[in-house]
Amino acid sequence: QSVLTQPPSASGTPGQRVSISCSGSSSNVGSNTVSWYRQLPGAAPKLVIYFNDQRLSGVPDRLSGSRSGTSAFLAISGLQAEDEADYYCAAWDDGLNGVVFGGGTKLTVL
Amino acid sequence: QVHLQESGPGLVQPWETLSLTCTVSSGSVNDRNYHWGWIRQPPGKGLEWIGSAYYIGSTFYNPSLKSRVTISVDKSKNQFSLKLTSMTAADTAVYYCARHIHRMAAAQEWFDPWGQGTLVNVPS
């Protein structure tokens, strides 16, 4: 059971916009910044969004991050086949005094 | 561009100690701007942060693993390492090392870049 809650799956057709949620609490998402990672099959995770909404250099502007209260969101617009991957959110947790990850969301491009 | 590479055994017997090393290239573990962390991923499951270390030797660990974990930094070899004691089948996972940006005062918290990962199997 992960401290941060993500939907296990999400899907969309090419060109659509999808949003992945990351639900936490006042001790993590509500008070600390969120980062997002993309993991392609068989590969290591890669940072795509940091500081809630900052894109890492080279990440297309189709990806955007946001935070509202104790939830964070990763939105992907203009969905492409290459976006098919697992996505994880992460944040510092003040109560646990450590980093917590979401359980991951598998994004399928139909 | 900083590159990280994990190394260590692919098989560890039950109740033995896992020792992994992460070699940093095109960057320095001495860089006071960064911590150095370990994250693991059991087959087919999600990511779990294990712990992180700073070049001066300070460390912080996942509370659920704290009693079994030691992370250290070797400045002379530009490496950092993970030791996890009393391994069981539940510790079977891909182990990743990563550069950890951890600046609480600035609310900066993320991992970038990551190593390619190394699979560690503990037979049941």
XYZ file of C-alpha atoms in Angstrom, chain B residues 12-19 40 65-70 82-88 91 95:
24
model
C 22.171 -13.170 -2.752
C 21.416 -16.073 -0.431
C 18.738 -15.719 2.256
C 19.912 -13.942 5.427
C 23.124 -12.725 3.738
C 24.053 -9.072 3.240
C 23.593 -7.330 -0.110
C 26.392 -4.979 -1.152
C 14.284 -0.380 -5.527
C 14.249 -0.495 6.178
C 16.299 1.635 8.548
C 17.387 -1.213 10.843
C 18.943 -3.101 7.916
C 20.369 -0.357 5.688
C 23.700 1.429 5.468
C 24.356 0.260 -0.293
C 24.438 -2.508 2.274
C 21.212 -4.313 3.161
C 21.419 -7.028 5.782
C 19.318 -10.129 6.425
C 18.073 -10.415 2.836
C 14.925 -12.425 2.140
C 13.999 -8.051 -1.068
C 17.957 -1.735 -7.346
